[in-house]
Amino acid sequence: MSRLQPSTAQPGSRRKAAGPSARRRMLLVVGILGLASAGLVARAFDLQVVRKQFYQDQGDARFLRVMPIAVSRGTIFDRNGEPLAVSTPMVSISCVPSEVLDNADRIPALAQALGTNTDDLKSYLEQRADRDFAYLRRQMSPDAAQAVLALGVPGVNGQREYKRYYPSGEVTAHVLGFTNIDDHGQEGLELAFDNWLAGKPGAKRVIRDRMGRIVEDVEQVHAPQPGQNLTLSIDRRIQFLAYSELKKQLQDLDADSGEMVVLDIRTGEILAMVSLPTYNPNVVTGSAPAARRNRTVTDVVEPGSTMKPFTMAAGLSSGKYTPTSPLVDTGNGHWMFMGKDIRDVESGGNGLLTPTGVLTKSSNIGAAKISLSLDTGFVYDTYRAFGFGESTGSGFPGESAGFLRPGRSWRPIEKATMAYGYGLNVTPLQLAVAYATLADGGMMHSPTFIKGGGEAGKQVVSPTIARELVDMLETVTAPGGSATRAQIPNYIVAGKTGTAHLAAGGGYAKNNYNSLFAGIVPATDPRLVGVVVVNNPKKNAYYGGVVSAPIFPLVMTGALRLLDIPPDNIGRWYVGGPLQAGGGLAGTAPPQNTQDDQSAVEAVEP
């Protein structure tokens, strides 16, 4: 066929061979878009209806946080309702370190508001850049914290906390102790009653934005339970008297330390407890650990002559002795026993003494001879009955039990020296409890720091013997006794001085002493016991009758007045014994010991 010959093909056959028409292409596109739209609708329905809760929970999990609800620690009051420890609201500043670093230009202003150095703050943040939380400053005052938060630095937040404040400062420091930055008790009664005072923090769920700010409180997980209040037996007024008078005496005598305890003998309630040196519990940082130790319960001393009434208690209880007989020969003040010279300080000796005279003149020889005449087990049991060698049960953290060796191990020389206070150790609180037992007719009460917390006591010696001993101790503060400086105008005082060499290097230091006084007032109807210990006075004097006894009336005069305890010695002074009235008008100074206090008050040889 000629190439010029017309084709016989139909006119539409070439268009069919060229592919789908525009209309078909349009339908295809519309179909695809329709399918995609349907898929999107289905996916949206799945996300927003079918699995809505799942994705909402996932989103919340990224911004939902459980935050603690700070709770106030219980207030500690003294026996009269005066606050001794309170919790004040504070604000702690925290941050998300990476958020703050992302706004580095804001760091200088933040550092200034926090009271820190810009470089130090930046370094601190960089070290914690991978964390979601870091404290910038703990326990700022609300005003100072608000100044920080007002800067609006991304990632910086505030959280309420509480800080403990002690209005009486160092005066009650050793009794109360202190809390740490998380408001947990660390020492003293804050530690002993931490569970009672602390309460239980609450918790709540909150939603935070990407800058860490709380934008919504979702729910309370559990409610906070505030700490319970605590009312102590301590009388803040008597505590201050004891603190100020003891502190002054320590300064005047350049003493290392000192302690004083005041007890209500009928209940065992502790009205005052002071230990020096002390510290400020509001600013614990930087204080010496030794200054934070409550020496009245943790430290022990050899009691010296303050032990003699309990040796005498054994003598009277045995039936071999009465307050006036038999006579004890103390000779010329020197008695060689098992190679040891047991001495009395009285120049020329005391000769024959009644058991009462042994206490009045504080005769080491007399006490030793009485003890040696008794069964060893009986003497040991008597000491134990008065609480020596075991804890008082006060519950104070770190309380020492003192030291008293079992009687079966005593050698005769140890039995003799323990009679006048060497070879055993006691705490000032133990000594106060023992004297309170004598004062309350032989009834021992466990000491307590809680008002109304006293328990029924136990009878450890007969009321008759206890009364006899108190009467015998009245002569110690009368003229001729070793503690005339403990007298209180218009009140009869019973008590005993003590002076003991300090232990050192396996023996005793020659010129270092502990000076003690334990007193009962009013002696005819006992209400209060006070024990004073001055450790290592280095100026002017060291005898208990000169160093510790004078503190007793300065404190107890105020305590008697504050507690409205009536006088029992109006218009007279003791001069010879518990039944003999002497001269002197009410409120006038008592007759003074005419003997030299430094040479006649008591024996101190170990």
Coordinates of C-alpha atoms in Angstrom, one line a residue:
M1 CA 0.0 0.0 0.0
S2 CA 1.2 3.4 -1.0
R3 CA 2.3 5.6 1.9
L4 CA 0.1 8.3 0.4
Q5 CA -2.9 6.2 0.6
P6 CA -5.4 7.3 3.2
S7 CA -5.6 5.3 6.4
T8 CA -8.7 3.3 6.9
A9 CA -8.5 3.6 10.8
Q10 CA -11.4 5.2 12.7
P11 CA -11.1 8.8 13.9
G12 CA -11.3 8.0 17.7
S13 CA -9.0 5.1 17.8
R14 CA -5.8 7.3 18.4
R15 CA -7.4 9.1 21.5
K16 CA -8.2 5.8 23.1
A17 CA -4.6 4.8 22.8
A18 CA -3.4 8.0 24.4
G19 CA -4.5 7.0 28.1
P20 CA -7.2 8.0 30.7
S21 CA -9.2 11.1 30.3
A22 CA -9.0 14.2 32.5
R23 CA -12.3 13.2 34.0
R24 CA -11.0 9.9 35.2
R25 CA -7.9 11.5 36.6
M26 CA -10.0 13.9 38.6
L27 CA -12.1 11.0 40.0
L28 CA -9.0 9.2 41.0
V29 CA -7.6 12.2 42.9
V30 CA -10.9 12.8 44.6
G31 CA -11.1 9.2 45.6
I32 CA -7.7 9.3 47.2
L33 CA -8.4 12.5 49.0
G34 CA -11.7 11.0 50.2
L35 CA -9.9 7.9 51.5
A36 CA -7.3 10.1 53.3
S37 CA -10.0 12.2 54.8
A38 CA -11.8 9.2 56.1
G39 CA -8.5 7.9 57.6
L40 CA -7.9 11.2 59.3
V41 CA -11.5 11.2 60.7
A42 CA -11.1 7.7 61.9
R43 CA -7.7 8.5 63.5
A44 CA -9.2 11.6 65.1
F45 CA -12.1 9.5 66.4
D46 CA -9.7 6.9 67.7
L47 CA -7.5 9.5 69.5
Q48 CA -10.3 11.7 70.8
V49 CA -12.9 9.2 71.7
V50 CA -11.7 5.6 71.7
R51 CA -8.3 6.2 73.3
K52 CA -8.8 9.6 74.8
Q53 CA -8.2 8.7 78.4
F54 CA -5.0 6.9 77.6
Y55 CA -3.4 9.8 75.8
Q56 CA -4.7 12.2 78.4
D57 CA -3.0 10.2 81.1
Q58 CA 0.2 10.1 79.1
G59 CA 0.1 13.9 78.7
D60 CA -0.6 14.4 82.3
A61 CA 2.2 12.1 83.3
R62 CA 4.6 14.5 81.7
F63 CA 3.4 17.5 83.7
L64 CA 1.6 15.9 86.7
R65 CA 3.6 15.8 89.9
V66 CA 2.9 14.7 93.5
M67 CA 3.9 17.6 95.7
P68 CA 4.3 17.4 99.5
I69 CA 2.1 19.6 101.7
A70 CA 4.3 21.0 104.4
V71 CA 3.0 20.5 108.0
S72 CA 3.8 22.6 111.0
R73 CA 5.7 20.9 113.9
G74 CA 4.0 20.9 117.2
T75 CA 4.8 23.8 119.6
I76 CA 6.7 23.1 122.8
F77 CA 5.4 25.1 125.9
D78 CA 6.8 25.5 129.3
R79 CA 4.6 24.5 132.3
N80 CA 2.9 28.0 132.3
G81 CA 2.1 28.0 128.6
E82 CA 5.0 30.1 127.4
P83 CA 6.3 28.9 124.0
L84 CA 9.8 27.4 124.0
A85 CA 9.9 26.1 120.5
V86 CA 7.6 27.2 117.6
S87 CA 7.5 26.6 113.9
T88 CA 7.5 29.6 111.5
P89 CA 6.5 29.4 107.9
M90 CA 9.3 29.8 105.4
V91 CA 9.7 29.4 101.6
S92 CA 12.4 27.3 99.9
I93 CA 13.4 28.2 96.4
S94 CA 13.9 25.4 93.9
C95 CA 14.4 25.2 90.1
V96 CA 14.7 23.1 87.0
P97 CA 18.4 23.8 86.3
S98 CA 18.2 23.4 82.5
E99 CA 15.4 25.9 82.3
V100 CA 17.4 28.5 84.2
L101 CA 20.5 27.8 82.1
D102 CA 18.4 28.4 79.0
N103 CA 17.8 31.9 80.3
A104 CA 21.4 32.7 81.2
D105 CA 20.9 36.4 81.0
R106 CA 18.6 36.2 84.0
I107 CA 21.1 34.4 86.3
P108 CA 22.8 37.6 87.6
A109 CA 19.6 39.1 88.8
L110 CA 18.6 35.7 90.3
A111 CA 22.0 35.4 92.1
Q112 CA 21.6 38.9 93.6
A113 CA 18.1 38.1 94.9
L114 CA 19.4 34.8 96.4
G115 CA 22.3 36.6 98.0
T116 CA 25.0 34.6 96.2
N117 CA 27.6 35.0 93.5
T118 CA 26.7 34.8 89.8
D119 CA 29.6 32.5 88.9
D120 CA 28.9 30.2 91.8
L121 CA 25.2 30.0 91.0
K122 CA 25.9 29.2 87.3
S123 CA 28.4 26.5 88.3
Y124 CA 25.9 25.0 90.7
L125 CA 23.3 24.8 87.9
E126 CA 25.6 23.4 85.4
Q127 CA 26.6 20.6 87.7
R128 CA 22.9 19.7 88.0
A129 CA 21.8 20.4 84.4
D130 CA 20.5 16.8 84.0
R131 CA 18.2 17.0 86.9
D132 CA 14.6 18.0 87.0
F133 CA 14.8 19.5 90.5
A134 CA 17.4 21.4 92.6
Y135 CA 17.2 23.6 95.6
L136 CA 18.5 27.1 95.2
R137 CA 17.9 28.3 98.8
R138 CA 16.3 26.6 101.7
Q139 CA 14.0 28.3 104.2
M140 CA 14.0 31.9 103.1
S141 CA 11.7 34.4 104.8
P142 CA 8.5 34.9 102.9
D143 CA 9.3 38.5 101.9
A144 CA 12.8 37.5 100.6
A145 CA 11.4 34.5 98.7
Q146 CA 8.7 36.7 97.1
A147 CA 11.4 39.0 95.8
V148 CA 13.1 36.0 94.1
L149 CA 9.9 34.7 92.6
A150 CA 8.8 38.2 91.4
L151 CA 11.8 38.1 88.9
G152 CA 9.8 35.5 86.9
V153 CA 12.9 33.5 86.0
P154 CA 11.7 30.5 84.0
G155 CA 12.1 27.2 86.0
V156 CA 12.3 28.9 89.4
N157 CA 9.6 28.0 92.0
G158 CA 8.8 28.4 95.7
Q159 CA 7.6 25.8 98.2
R160 CA 6.4 26.4 101.7
E161 CA 8.3 24.9 104.6
Y162 CA 8.6 25.4 108.3
K163 CA 11.6 26.4 110.4
R164 CA 12.0 25.9 114.1
Y165 CA 12.5 28.9 116.3
Y166 CA 13.5 28.9 119.9
P167 CA 12.5 32.1 121.8
S168 CA 14.7 31.4 124.8
G169 CA 17.8 30.7 122.7
E170 CA 20.7 29.3 124.6
V171 CA 18.9 29.3 128.0
T172 CA 16.9 26.2 127.1
A173 CA 19.1 24.8 124.4
H174 CA 20.2 21.6 126.1
V175 CA 16.7 20.6 127.2
L176 CA 15.0 21.2 123.9
G177 CA 17.8 20.4 121.4
F178 CA 17.2 21.4 117.8
T179 CA 15.9 20.2 114.4
N180 CA 17.6 19.8 111.1
I181 CA 16.7 21.7 107.9
D182 CA 14.0 19.1 107.2
D183 CA 12.5 19.8 110.6
H184 CA 13.4 16.5 112.2
G185 CA 14.6 16.4 115.8
Q186 CA 18.4 16.0 116.3
E187 CA 19.0 16.5 120.0
G188 CA 17.2 16.8 123.3
L189 CA 13.5 16.6 123.6
E190 CA 13.1 17.5 119.9
L191 CA 14.6 14.1 119.2
A192 CA 13.0 12.2 122.1
F193 CA 9.5 13.3 121.1
D194 CA 10.1 13.7 117.4
N195 CA 7.2 11.4 116.4
W196 CA 4.8 13.2 118.6
L197 CA 5.9 16.7 117.4
A198 CA 6.5 16.1 113.7
G199 CA 3.1 15.2 112.5
K200 CA 2.7 13.8 109.0
P201 CA 3.1 15.8 105.8
G202 CA 0.3 15.7 103.3
A203 CA 0.5 15.2 99.5
K204 CA -1.3 16.6 96.4
R205 CA -1.2 16.1 92.7
V206 CA -0.5 19.2 90.7
I207 CA 0.0 20.1 87.0
R208 CA 3.1 22.0 86.2
D209 CA 3.8 23.8 82.9
R210 CA 7.0 23.4 81.0
M211 CA 8.6 26.1 83.2
G212 CA 7.9 24.1 86.3
R213 CA 5.1 26.5 87.6
I214 CA 2.1 25.0 89.2
V215 CA -0.9 25.8 87.0
E216 CA -3.5 23.5 88.6
D217 CA -4.1 21.6 91.8
V218 CA -5.6 18.3 90.6
E219 CA -6.4 16.5 93.9
Q220 CA -5.3 16.0 97.4
V221 CA -3.7 12.6 97.8
H222 CA -3.8 12.6 101.6
A223 CA -4.4 15.4 104.1
P224 CA -1.6 16.8 106.3
Q225 CA -1.6 16.0 110.0
P226 CA 0.0 18.8 112.0
G227 CA 2.3 17.8 114.9
Q228 CA 1.0 17.7 118.4
N229 CA 1.9 20.2 121.0
L230 CA 4.0 19.4 124.0
T231 CA 3.8 21.0 127.5
L232 CA 7.0 20.5 129.5
S233 CA 7.5 20.5 133.3
I234 CA 10.2 23.2 132.7
D235 CA 9.5 26.6 134.2
R236 CA 11.1 29.1 131.9
R237 CA 11.5 31.6 134.8
I238 CA 13.3 29.2 137.0
Q239 CA 15.3 28.0 134.0
F240 CA 16.5 31.5 133.4
L241 CA 17.5 32.1 137.0
A242 CA 19.5 28.9 137.0
Y243 CA 21.2 29.7 133.7
S244 CA 22.1 33.3 134.7
E245 CA 23.4 32.6 138.2
L246 CA 25.4 29.5 137.1
K247 CA 26.9 31.4 134.1
K248 CA 28.0 34.3 136.3
Q249 CA 29.7 31.9 138.8
L250 CA 31.5 30.0 136.1
Q251 CA 32.8 33.3 134.7
D252 CA 33.9 34.6 138.1
L253 CA 35.8 31.3 138.9
D254 CA 37.0 30.6 135.4
A255 CA 35.4 27.1 135.5
D256 CA 35.4 24.7 132.6
S257 CA 31.7 23.9 132.8
G258 CA 28.7 23.6 135.1
E259 CA 25.3 22.1 135.6
M260 CA 22.2 22.7 137.7
V261 CA 19.0 20.7 138.1
V262 CA 15.8 21.7 140.0
L263 CA 13.2 19.0 140.7
D264 CA 9.7 19.0 142.2
I265 CA 10.2 16.2 144.8
R266 CA 6.5 15.2 144.9
T267 CA 6.2 14.5 141.2
G268 CA 9.7 14.1 139.8
E269 CA 9.0 16.9 137.4
I270 CA 12.1 18.7 136.2
L271 CA 11.6 22.5 136.7
A272 CA 15.0 23.6 135.4
M273 CA 18.0 21.9 133.8
V274 CA 21.0 24.0 132.8
S275 CA 24.3 22.9 131.2
L276 CA 27.1 25.3 130.4
P277 CA 28.8 26.0 128.1
T278 CA 25.8 26.3 125.8
Y279 CA 24.9 27.2 122.2
N280 CA 22.2 29.0 120.2
P281 CA 19.8 26.4 118.8
N282 CA 18.6 29.0 116.3
V283 CA 22.1 29.0 114.7
V284 CA 23.5 25.6 115.3
T285 CA 26.1 25.8 112.5
G286 CA 29.5 26.5 113.9
S287 CA 28.8 25.6 117.5
A288 CA 31.2 23.2 119.1
P289 CA 29.9 19.6 119.6
A290 CA 31.0 19.8 123.3
A291 CA 28.8 22.8 123.8
R292 CA 25.8 20.9 122.5
R293 CA 26.1 18.1 125.1
N294 CA 23.6 18.1 127.9
R295 CA 26.1 17.4 130.7
T296 CA 23.4 17.0 133.4
V297 CA 22.4 13.7 131.9
T298 CA 25.4 12.6 129.7
D299 CA 28.4 13.5 131.8
V300 CA 29.3 11.8 135.1
V301 CA 31.2 13.0 138.1
E302 CA 32.5 11.4 141.3
P303 CA 30.0 12.8 143.9
G304 CA 32.5 13.5 146.7
S305 CA 30.8 14.2 150.1
T306 CA 27.4 14.5 148.5
M307 CA 27.4 10.7 148.7
K308 CA 27.6 10.6 152.5
P309 CA 23.9 10.8 153.2
F310 CA 23.4 7.6 151.3
T311 CA 26.1 5.9 153.3
M312 CA 24.4 7.2 156.3
A313 CA 21.0 5.8 155.0
A314 CA 22.6 2.3 155.0
G315 CA 23.9 2.9 158.5
L316 CA 20.5 4.0 159.9
S317 CA 18.6 1.2 157.9
S318 CA 20.9 -1.4 159.3
G319 CA 19.8 -0.6 162.9
K320 CA 23.3 -0.2 164.1
Y321 CA 23.1 3.6 164.1
T322 CA 20.8 6.4 165.0
P323 CA 21.3 10.1 164.3
T324 CA 22.9 10.5 167.7
S325 CA 24.6 7.2 168.4
P326 CA 26.9 5.4 168.6
L327 CA 29.8 7.9 168.5
V328 CA 32.3 7.5 165.7
D329 CA 36.0 8.1 166.5
T330 CA 37.5 10.3 163.8
G331 CA 40.6 10.9 165.8
N332 CA 43.0 13.7 164.8
G333 CA 41.8 13.8 161.2
H334 CA 44.2 11.1 159.9
W335 CA 43.3 7.4 159.7
M336 CA 45.6 4.9 158.0
F337 CA 43.6 2.1 156.4
M338 CA 45.2 -0.5 154.1
G339 CA 48.1 1.8 153.5
K340 CA 46.0 4.8 152.7
D341 CA 45.7 8.0 154.7
I342 CA 42.0 8.8 154.9
R343 CA 41.8 12.4 156.0
D344 CA 39.5 15.0 157.2
V345 CA 40.2 18.6 156.4
E346 CA 39.2 19.9 159.8
S347 CA 42.4 21.2 161.5
G348 CA 43.3 18.9 164.4
G349 CA 40.5 16.4 163.6
N350 CA 37.0 16.1 164.9
G351 CA 37.4 13.5 167.5
L352 CA 34.2 11.7 168.5
L353 CA 31.2 12.4 166.3
T354 CA 27.7 11.3 166.2
P355 CA 26.4 10.1 162.8
T356 CA 24.7 13.5 162.5
G357 CA 28.1 15.1 163.3
V358 CA 29.7 13.1 160.5
L359 CA 27.5 14.8 158.0
T360 CA 27.7 18.2 159.7
K361 CA 31.5 18.2 159.6
S362 CA 31.7 16.2 156.4
S363 CA 34.0 13.6 157.9
N364 CA 35.6 11.2 155.4
I365 CA 36.9 9.1 158.3
G366 CA 33.5 8.9 160.0
A367 CA 31.7 7.9 156.7
A368 CA 34.3 5.3 155.9
K369 CA 34.2 3.7 159.4
I370 CA 30.4 3.5 159.3
S371 CA 30.4 1.9 155.8
L372 CA 33.1 -0.6 156.8
S373 CA 31.0 -1.7 159.8
L374 CA 28.1 -2.7 157.5
D375 CA 27.6 -5.7 155.3
T376 CA 29.0 -5.0 151.8
G377 CA 26.0 -6.4 150.0
F378 CA 23.7 -4.2 152.2
V379 CA 25.6 -1.1 151.4
Y380 CA 25.6 -1.9 147.7
D381 CA 21.9 -2.6 147.7
T382 CA 21.2 0.7 149.5
Y383 CA 23.2 2.7 146.8
R384 CA 21.3 0.9 144.1
A385 CA 18.0 1.5 145.7
F386 CA 18.7 5.3 145.4
G387 CA 19.3 4.8 141.7
F388 CA 23.1 4.9 141.5
G389 CA 24.5 2.8 138.7
E390 CA 21.4 2.8 136.5
S391 CA 19.5 5.3 134.3
T392 CA 16.9 7.5 135.9
G393 CA 14.4 6.6 133.3
S394 CA 13.9 10.2 132.2
G395 CA 14.0 9.2 128.5
F396 CA 16.4 11.9 127.6
P397 CA 18.6 10.9 124.6
G398 CA 22.1 9.8 125.5
E399 CA 21.4 9.6 129.2
S400 CA 24.2 7.9 131.1
A401 CA 23.6 5.3 133.8
G402 CA 26.6 6.3 135.8
F403 CA 28.9 3.7 137.2
L404 CA 28.7 1.6 140.3
R405 CA 30.6 -1.7 140.5
P406 CA 28.8 -4.8 141.9
G407 CA 29.3 -5.1 145.6
R408 CA 30.8 -8.5 145.4
S409 CA 33.8 -7.0 143.6
W410 CA 34.5 -4.3 146.2
R411 CA 37.8 -4.4 148.1
P412 CA 37.7 -3.0 151.7
I413 CA 39.5 0.2 150.6
E414 CA 37.0 0.8 147.8
K415 CA 34.1 0.3 150.2
A416 CA 35.7 2.9 152.4
T417 CA 36.3 5.5 149.7
M418 CA 32.9 5.0 148.1
A419 CA 31.4 6.0 151.4
Y420 CA 32.6 9.5 150.8
G421 CA 32.1 9.6 147.1
Y422 CA 35.1 8.2 145.3
G423 CA 35.1 5.1 143.1
L424 CA 31.7 5.6 141.6
N425 CA 30.2 8.0 139.1
V426 CA 26.9 9.8 138.9
T427 CA 25.1 12.3 136.7
P428 CA 23.8 15.5 138.2
L429 CA 20.3 14.3 137.4
Q430 CA 20.9 11.0 139.3
L431 CA 22.1 12.9 142.3
A432 CA 19.0 15.2 142.2
V433 CA 16.7 12.2 142.0
A434 CA 18.5 10.5 145.0
Y435 CA 18.1 13.7 147.1
A436 CA 14.5 14.1 146.0
T437 CA 13.9 10.5 147.3
L438 CA 15.2 11.5 150.7
A439 CA 13.1 14.6 150.7
D440 CA 9.9 12.8 149.8
G441 CA 9.9 10.4 152.7
G442 CA 12.0 7.7 150.9
M443 CA 9.7 7.6 147.8
M444 CA 11.5 7.6 144.5
H445 CA 9.9 9.1 141.4
S446 CA 11.3 8.8 137.9
P447 CA 12.2 12.3 136.7
T448 CA 10.0 13.6 133.9
F449 CA 10.2 16.5 131.5
I450 CA 6.4 16.5 130.9
K451 CA 4.0 18.5 133.0
G452 CA 1.7 16.1 134.8
G453 CA 3.9 13.2 133.5
G454 CA 5.0 12.0 136.9
E455 CA 4.3 8.4 137.9
A456 CA 3.6 6.8 141.2
G457 CA 6.9 6.3 143.0
K458 CA 8.4 3.4 144.8
Q459 CA 9.4 3.3 148.5
V460 CA 13.2 2.7 148.7
V461 CA 13.8 3.6 152.3
S462 CA 11.5 4.0 155.3
P463 CA 9.8 7.4 155.8
T464 CA 11.2 7.6 159.3
I465 CA 14.8 7.1 158.2
A466 CA 14.3 9.5 155.3
R467 CA 13.0 12.2 157.7
E468 CA 15.9 11.6 160.0
L469 CA 18.4 12.1 157.2
V470 CA 16.7 15.4 156.1
D471 CA 16.9 16.6 159.7
M472 CA 20.6 15.6 159.9
L473 CA 21.3 17.5 156.6
E474 CA 19.7 20.6 158.1
T475 CA 22.8 20.9 160.3
V476 CA 25.0 21.1 157.3
T477 CA 23.6 24.6 156.4
A478 CA 23.5 25.7 160.0
P479 CA 26.5 27.5 161.6
G480 CA 29.4 25.1 162.0
G481 CA 28.3 23.1 158.9
S482 CA 29.9 23.1 155.5
A483 CA 27.2 24.9 153.6
T484 CA 26.2 28.0 155.5
R485 CA 26.3 29.9 152.2
A486 CA 23.3 27.8 151.0
Q487 CA 21.0 29.4 153.6
I488 CA 17.8 31.1 152.3
P489 CA 16.2 33.8 154.5
N490 CA 13.0 32.6 156.1
Y491 CA 13.4 29.0 154.8
I492 CA 15.1 26.0 156.4
V493 CA 17.6 24.3 154.0
A494 CA 18.9 20.8 154.2
G495 CA 21.8 19.9 152.0
K496 CA 25.3 18.6 151.5
T497 CA 28.4 19.9 149.9
G498 CA 30.9 17.9 148.0
T499 CA 34.4 18.4 146.5
A500 CA 36.2 15.8 144.5
H501 CA 39.5 15.6 142.7
L502 CA 39.2 15.1 139.0
A503 CA 40.3 11.8 137.6
A504 CA 43.4 12.1 135.4
G505 CA 45.8 9.6 133.9
G506 CA 44.7 6.6 135.9
G507 CA 44.8 8.6 139.1
Y508 CA 43.6 12.0 140.3
A509 CA 44.7 15.5 139.4
K510 CA 46.3 17.3 142.3
N511 CA 44.8 20.7 141.7
N512 CA 41.7 20.1 139.7
Y513 CA 38.3 19.6 141.3
N514 CA 34.6 19.2 140.9
S515 CA 32.5 21.2 143.3
L516 CA 29.0 20.1 144.2
F517 CA 26.0 21.1 146.4
A518 CA 22.7 19.3 146.7
G519 CA 19.9 21.0 148.7
I520 CA 16.3 20.5 149.9
V521 CA 13.9 23.3 150.6
P522 CA 11.8 23.9 152.7
A523 CA 13.3 21.2 154.8
T524 CA 10.3 20.9 157.2
D525 CA 7.9 20.3 154.3
P526 CA 10.1 19.5 151.3
R527 CA 9.1 20.7 147.8
L528 CA 12.2 21.4 145.8
V529 CA 15.6 19.8 145.3
G530 CA 18.4 21.6 143.6
V531 CA 21.8 20.2 142.6
V532 CA 24.7 22.4 141.4
V533 CA 28.0 21.1 139.9
V534 CA 30.9 23.4 139.0
N535 CA 33.6 21.6 137.0
N536 CA 37.2 22.6 137.6
P537 CA 37.0 26.1 139.0
K538 CA 40.5 27.7 138.6
K539 CA 40.2 31.0 140.5
N540 CA 39.8 31.8 144.2
A541 CA 38.2 28.6 145.5
Y542 CA 37.2 25.1 144.7
Y543 CA 35.3 23.8 147.8
G544 CA 31.7 22.9 147.2
G545 CA 30.6 25.0 150.1
V546 CA 32.2 28.1 148.6
V547 CA 31.8 27.5 144.9
S548 CA 28.4 25.6 144.4
A549 CA 26.5 26.2 147.6
P550 CA 26.1 30.0 147.0
I551 CA 24.3 29.4 143.7
F552 CA 21.6 27.4 145.4
P553 CA 19.9 30.3 147.3
L554 CA 20.2 32.7 144.4
V555 CA 18.1 30.4 142.3
M556 CA 15.9 28.7 144.8
T557 CA 14.8 32.0 146.5
G558 CA 13.3 33.0 143.2
A559 CA 11.8 29.5 142.6
L560 CA 10.1 29.5 146.0
R561 CA 8.6 32.9 145.4
L562 CA 7.5 32.0 141.8
L563 CA 5.9 28.8 143.0
D564 CA 4.3 30.5 146.0
I565 CA 5.8 28.0 148.5
P566 CA 5.4 29.4 152.0
P567 CA 8.3 30.0 154.4
D568 CA 9.0 27.6 157.2
N569 CA 11.6 29.6 159.2
I570 CA 10.2 33.1 159.8
G571 CA 12.0 35.2 162.4
R572 CA 14.6 32.7 163.3
W573 CA 17.7 30.9 162.0
Y574 CA 19.1 27.4 162.8
V575 CA 22.1 27.6 165.0
G576 CA 22.4 24.1 166.5
G577 CA 20.0 21.6 165.2
P578 CA 16.6 20.9 163.7
L579 CA 14.7 21.8 166.8
Q580 CA 16.7 24.7 168.2
A581 CA 15.7 28.2 167.3
G582 CA 18.3 31.0 167.3
G583 CA 18.5 34.7 167.0
G584 CA 18.0 36.8 163.9
L585 CA 15.1 38.6 162.5
A586 CA 13.1 37.7 159.4
G587 CA 14.9 38.7 156.3
T588 CA 18.2 39.4 158.0
A589 CA 21.4 37.7 157.0
P590 CA 22.1 34.4 158.8
P591 CA 25.0 33.9 161.1
Q592 CA 28.1 33.0 159.1
N593 CA 30.4 30.1 159.7
T594 CA 33.2 31.4 161.9
Q595 CA 35.6 28.8 160.6
D596 CA 37.7 29.2 157.6
D597 CA 35.7 28.0 154.6
Q598 CA 38.8 27.0 152.8
S599 CA 40.1 24.7 155.5
A600 CA 37.1 23.5 157.4
V601 CA 34.3 22.8 155.1
E602 CA 34.9 19.3 153.9
A603 CA 37.4 16.7 153.1
V604 CA 38.3 16.2 149.5
E605 CA 41.0 13.5 149.5
P606 CA 40.3 10.6 147.1

